[in-house]
C-alpha cells in the first residue's frame, strides 16, 4: 500500500513539474504583432488597403504623417510606413495573404475598382483552385507588393 501511494506521489510530482515547465515564459510561443509595409505614397497606400480590404485604421503613436496602422483583428496589425523609393520589383512568393468569405465576390470588387489580378501561374483574371479546395488570386498594391486573397476558413 505504501509503495502504491509513493508511486502515485512520484508520478503526480513528475506530471506537475512538466505541466509547470510548459507554462514558463520561455516555453510560450511568440505571437505576431504587426507586419510593416514600406510604401512610396502613404495616402495612396492607405486608401488602397482601407478600400480594398475594408481595414479599420487604429491610432499610431508617431503622429508624423509617415505611418498608418490598421487592425488585423487577432492576427495583429498592418503598419504602412512612407519612405520607399518606389518602382521596386517584388517576388510573388513574398506576399501578404488575406482571407475573405468569397473569392468570387471579392473579384467583383477588384473588377469594379479596375484592379487586375491573376492566378498563381500568372494567367490574367485566373483563379487558382488549390488541392484542398481553397480558391486564391494574386494582385499588387500601388507599390507593387504582391497580395493573395483566398477563401480559406
PDB file of C-alpha atoms in Angstrom:
ATOM      1  CA  UNK A   1       0.000   0.000   0.000  1.00  0.00           C
ATOM      2  CA  UNK A   2       2.847   2.352   0.848  1.00  0.00           C
ATOM      3  CA  UNK A   3       4.513   1.515  -2.478  1.00  0.00           C
ATOM      4  CA  UNK A   4       1.347   2.357  -4.418  1.00  0.00           C
ATOM      5  CA  UNK A   5       0.942   5.620  -2.519  1.00  0.00           C
ATOM      6  CA  UNK A   6       4.623   6.540  -3.001  1.00  0.00           C
ATOM      7  CA  UNK A   7       4.491   5.670  -6.715  1.00  0.00           C
ATOM      8  CA  UNK A   8       1.355   7.806  -7.133  1.00  0.00           C
ATOM      9  CA  UNK A   9       3.022  10.749  -5.375  1.00  0.00           C
ATOM     10  CA  UNK A  10       6.136  10.434  -7.571  1.00  0.00           C
ATOM     11  CA  UNK A  11       4.086  10.239 -10.780  1.00  0.00           C
ATOM     12  CA  UNK A  12       1.963  13.200  -9.732  1.00  0.00           C
ATOM     13  CA  UNK A  13       5.108  15.183  -8.926  1.00  0.00           C
ATOM     14  CA  UNK A  14       6.655  14.442 -12.330  1.00  0.00           C
ATOM     15  CA  UNK A  15       3.454  15.368 -14.177  1.00  0.00           C
ATOM     16  CA  UNK A  16       3.090  18.548 -12.134  1.00  0.00           C
ATOM     17  CA  UNK A  17       6.670  19.605 -12.885  1.00  0.00           C
ATOM     18  CA  UNK A  18       6.165  19.006 -16.613  1.00  0.00           C
ATOM     19  CA  UNK A  19       2.933  20.979 -16.603  1.00  0.00           C
ATOM     20  CA  UNK A  20       4.593  23.864 -14.778  1.00  0.00           C
ATOM     21  CA  UNK A  21       7.567  23.806 -17.164  1.00  0.00           C
ATOM     22  CA  UNK A  22       5.197  24.234 -20.119  1.00  0.00           C
ATOM     23  CA  UNK A  23       3.789  27.404 -18.545  1.00  0.00           C
ATOM     24  CA  UNK A  24       7.177  29.112 -18.145  1.00  0.00           C
ATOM     25  CA  UNK A  25       7.635  32.263 -20.264  1.00  0.00           C
ATOM     26  CA  UNK A  26      10.495  30.718 -22.229  1.00  0.00           C
ATOM     27  CA  UNK A  27       8.095  27.996 -23.417  1.00  0.00           C
ATOM     28  CA  UNK A  28       5.384  30.422 -24.529  1.00  0.00           C
ATOM     29  CA  UNK A  29       5.360  30.757 -28.330  1.00  0.00           C
ATOM     30  CA  UNK A  30       5.823  34.215 -29.824  1.00  0.00           C
ATOM     31  CA  UNK A  31       2.775  35.776 -31.459  1.00  0.00           C
ATOM     32  CA  UNK A  32       2.656  38.024 -34.498  1.00  0.00           C
ATOM     33  CA  UNK A  33       2.380  41.670 -33.503  1.00  0.00           C
ATOM     34  CA  UNK A  34       2.464  43.500 -36.829  1.00  0.00           C
ATOM     35  CA  UNK A  35       3.535  43.449 -40.448  1.00  0.00           C
ATOM     36  CA  UNK A  36       5.245  46.567 -41.797  1.00  0.00           C
ATOM     37  CA  UNK A  37       4.956  47.517 -45.455  1.00  0.00           C
ATOM     38  CA  UNK A  38       7.252  50.253 -46.782  1.00  0.00           C
ATOM     39  CA  UNK A  39       5.370  52.481 -49.262  1.00  0.00           C
ATOM     40  CA  UNK A  40       6.187  55.428 -51.515  1.00  0.00           C
ATOM     41  CA  UNK A  41       2.876  57.301 -51.190  1.00  0.00           C
ATOM     42  CA  UNK A  42       1.250  56.847 -47.790  1.00  0.00           C
ATOM     43  CA  UNK A  43      -2.091  58.402 -48.763  1.00  0.00           C
ATOM     44  CA  UNK A  44      -2.414  56.230 -51.856  1.00  0.00           C
ATOM     45  CA  UNK A  45      -1.460  53.054 -49.960  1.00  0.00           C
ATOM     46  CA  UNK A  46      -3.758  53.899 -47.047  1.00  0.00           C
ATOM     47  CA  UNK A  47      -6.719  54.439 -49.374  1.00  0.00           C
ATOM     48  CA  UNK A  48      -5.922  51.203 -51.211  1.00  0.00           C
ATOM     49  CA  UNK A  49      -5.751  48.949 -48.130  1.00  0.00           C
ATOM     50  CA  UNK A  50      -8.721  50.648 -46.487  1.00  0.00           C
ATOM     51  CA  UNK A  51     -10.979  50.405 -49.537  1.00  0.00           C
ATOM     52  CA  UNK A  52      -9.903  47.051 -50.993  1.00  0.00           C
ATOM     53  CA  UNK A  53      -9.767  45.106 -47.725  1.00  0.00           C
ATOM     54  CA  UNK A  54     -12.136  47.188 -45.564  1.00  0.00           C
ATOM     55  CA  UNK A  55      -9.396  47.544 -42.960  1.00  0.00           C
ATOM     56  CA  UNK A  56     -10.010  49.793 -39.985  1.00  0.00           C
ATOM     57  CA  UNK A  57      -7.389  52.349 -39.011  1.00  0.00           C
ATOM     58  CA  UNK A  58      -6.158  52.438 -35.445  1.00  0.00           C
ATOM     59  CA  UNK A  59      -4.204  55.191 -33.675  1.00  0.00           C
ATOM     60  CA  UNK A  60      -0.474  55.208 -34.296  1.00  0.00           C
ATOM     61  CA  UNK A  61       1.864  56.789 -31.758  1.00  0.00           C
ATOM     62  CA  UNK A  62       4.222  58.721 -34.055  1.00  0.00           C
ATOM     63  CA  UNK A  63       1.821  61.365 -35.423  1.00  0.00           C
ATOM     64  CA  UNK A  64       4.418  62.232 -38.071  1.00  0.00           C
ATOM     65  CA  UNK A  65       2.305  61.700 -41.220  1.00  0.00           C
ATOM     66  CA  UNK A  66       4.593  58.820 -42.228  1.00  0.00           C
ATOM     67  CA  UNK A  67       2.605  55.947 -40.670  1.00  0.00           C
ATOM     68  CA  UNK A  68      -0.830  54.373 -40.999  1.00  0.00           C
ATOM     69  CA  UNK A  69      -1.780  51.495 -38.742  1.00  0.00           C
ATOM     70  CA  UNK A  70      -4.637  49.078 -39.394  1.00  0.00           C
ATOM     71  CA  UNK A  71      -6.002  46.390 -37.135  1.00  0.00           C
ATOM     72  CA  UNK A  72      -5.980  42.852 -38.470  1.00  0.00           C
ATOM     73  CA  UNK A  73      -8.030  41.574 -35.541  1.00  0.00           C
ATOM     74  CA  UNK A  74      -6.438  38.675 -33.637  1.00  0.00           C
ATOM     75  CA  UNK A  75      -3.756  38.380 -36.357  1.00  0.00           C
ATOM     76  CA  UNK A  76      -2.147  41.663 -35.272  1.00  0.00           C
ATOM     77  CA  UNK A  77      -1.686  44.896 -37.176  1.00  0.00           C
ATOM     78  CA  UNK A  78      -0.613  46.165 -40.575  1.00  0.00           C
ATOM     79  CA  UNK A  79       1.704  49.172 -40.489  1.00  0.00           C
ATOM     80  CA  UNK A  80       2.203  51.236 -43.628  1.00  0.00           C
ATOM     81  CA  UNK A  81       5.367  53.334 -43.492  1.00  0.00           C
ATOM     82  CA  UNK A  82       6.129  56.066 -46.022  1.00  0.00           C
ATOM     83  CA  UNK A  83       9.643  56.336 -47.375  1.00  0.00           C
ATOM     84  CA  UNK A  84      10.065  53.723 -50.093  1.00  0.00           C
ATOM     85  CA  UNK A  85      11.667  54.930 -53.321  1.00  0.00           C
ATOM     86  CA  UNK A  86       9.064  53.181 -55.472  1.00  0.00           C
ATOM     87  CA  UNK A  87       9.471  51.268 -58.732  1.00  0.00           C
ATOM     88  CA  UNK A  88      10.714  48.183 -56.899  1.00  0.00           C
ATOM     89  CA  UNK A  89      10.099  44.667 -58.163  1.00  0.00           C
ATOM     90  CA  UNK A  90       8.810  42.137 -55.655  1.00  0.00           C
ATOM     91  CA  UNK A  91       8.654  38.355 -55.978  1.00  0.00           C
ATOM     92  CA  UNK A  92       5.198  36.796 -55.781  1.00  0.00           C
ATOM     93  CA  UNK A  93       6.481  34.307 -53.198  1.00  0.00           C
ATOM     94  CA  UNK A  94       6.851  37.192 -50.742  1.00  0.00           C
ATOM     95  CA  UNK A  95       3.212  38.162 -50.354  1.00  0.00           C
ATOM     96  CA  UNK A  96       0.635  39.092 -47.752  1.00  0.00           C
ATOM     97  CA  UNK A  97      -2.491  36.967 -47.701  1.00  0.00           C
ATOM     98  CA  UNK A  98      -5.997  37.967 -46.685  1.00  0.00           C
ATOM     99  CA  UNK A  99      -8.923  35.550 -46.427  1.00  0.00           C
ATOM    100  CA  UNK A 100     -12.419  36.557 -47.495  1.00  0.00           C
ATOM    101  CA  UNK A 101     -15.747  34.715 -47.378  1.00  0.00           C
ATOM    102  CA  UNK A 102     -15.970  34.550 -51.191  1.00  0.00           C
ATOM    103  CA  UNK A 103     -13.186  34.972 -53.741  1.00  0.00           C
ATOM    104  CA  UNK A 104     -15.824  35.330 -56.482  1.00  0.00           C
ATOM    105  CA  UNK A 105     -17.428  38.304 -54.685  1.00  0.00           C
ATOM    106  CA  UNK A 106     -14.003  39.810 -53.999  1.00  0.00           C
ATOM    107  CA  UNK A 107     -13.132  39.533 -57.712  1.00  0.00           C
ATOM    108  CA  UNK A 108     -16.234  41.611 -58.488  1.00  0.00           C
ATOM    109  CA  UNK A 109     -14.913  44.280 -56.131  1.00  0.00           C
ATOM    110  CA  UNK A 110     -11.493  44.252 -57.825  1.00  0.00           C
ATOM    111  CA  UNK A 111     -13.114  44.489 -61.253  1.00  0.00           C
ATOM    112  CA  UNK A 112     -15.220  47.460 -60.116  1.00  0.00           C
ATOM    113  CA  UNK A 113     -12.009  49.172 -58.981  1.00  0.00           C
ATOM    114  CA  UNK A 114     -10.151  48.217 -62.187  1.00  0.00           C
ATOM    115  CA  UNK A 115      -7.561  46.258 -60.221  1.00  0.00           C
ATOM    116  CA  UNK A 116      -6.154  43.413 -62.276  1.00  0.00           C
ATOM    117  CA  UNK A 117      -5.481  40.031 -60.717  1.00  0.00           C
ATOM    118  CA  UNK A 118      -4.079  36.681 -61.749  1.00  0.00           C
ATOM    119  CA  UNK A 119      -3.758  33.090 -60.654  1.00  0.00           C
ATOM    120  CA  UNK A 120      -0.553  31.631 -59.211  1.00  0.00           C
ATOM    121  CA  UNK A 121       0.998  30.778 -62.621  1.00  0.00           C
ATOM    122  CA  UNK A 122       0.242  34.337 -63.799  1.00  0.00           C
ATOM    123  CA  UNK A 123      -2.846  33.936 -66.002  1.00  0.00           C
ATOM    124  CA  UNK A 124      -4.717  37.261 -66.070  1.00  0.00           C
ATOM    125  CA  UNK A 125      -8.164  37.022 -64.431  1.00  0.00           C
ATOM    126  CA  UNK A 126      -7.357  33.452 -63.380  1.00  0.00           C
ATOM    127  CA  UNK A 127      -8.348  31.872 -60.074  1.00  0.00           C
ATOM    128  CA  UNK A 128      -6.194  29.111 -58.625  1.00  0.00           C
ATOM    129  CA  UNK A 129      -8.003  26.180 -57.023  1.00  0.00           C
ATOM    130  CA  UNK A 130      -5.679  24.534 -54.527  1.00  0.00           C
ATOM    131  CA  UNK A 131      -5.751  20.776 -53.933  1.00  0.00           C
ATOM    132  CA  UNK A 132      -7.564  21.428 -50.643  1.00  0.00           C
ATOM    133  CA  UNK A 133     -10.387  23.291 -52.423  1.00  0.00           C
ATOM    134  CA  UNK A 134      -9.291  26.813 -51.462  1.00  0.00           C
ATOM    135  CA  UNK A 135      -9.638  29.463 -54.183  1.00  0.00           C
ATOM    136  CA  UNK A 136      -6.898  32.082 -54.424  1.00  0.00           C
ATOM    137  CA  UNK A 137      -5.959  35.089 -56.534  1.00  0.00           C
ATOM    138  CA  UNK A 138      -2.948  37.406 -56.639  1.00  0.00           C
ATOM    139  CA  UNK A 139      -2.563  41.113 -57.357  1.00  0.00           C
ATOM    140  CA  UNK A 140      -0.336  44.031 -56.428  1.00  0.00           C
ATOM    141  CA  UNK A 141      -0.775  47.028 -54.178  1.00  0.00           C
ATOM    142  CA  UNK A 142       0.150  50.507 -55.538  1.00  0.00           C
ATOM    143  CA  UNK A 143       3.825  49.908 -54.646  1.00  0.00           C
ATOM    144  CA  UNK A 144       3.990  46.519 -56.345  1.00  0.00           C
ATOM    145  CA  UNK A 145       3.826  44.368 -53.196  1.00  0.00           C
ATOM    146  CA  UNK A 146       2.127  41.059 -54.008  1.00  0.00           C
ATOM    147  CA  UNK A 147      -1.126  40.250 -52.238  1.00  0.00           C
ATOM    148  CA  UNK A 148      -3.052  37.000 -52.111  1.00  0.00           C
ATOM    149  CA  UNK A 149      -6.737  36.725 -51.391  1.00  0.00           C
ATOM    150  CA  UNK A 150      -8.231  33.316 -50.660  1.00  0.00           C
ATOM    151  CA  UNK A 151     -11.358  31.787 -49.162  1.00  0.00           C
ATOM    152  CA  UNK A 152      -9.607  29.598 -46.569  1.00  0.00           C
ATOM    153  CA  UNK A 153     -11.609  29.182 -43.393  1.00  0.00           C
TER     154      UNK A 153
END
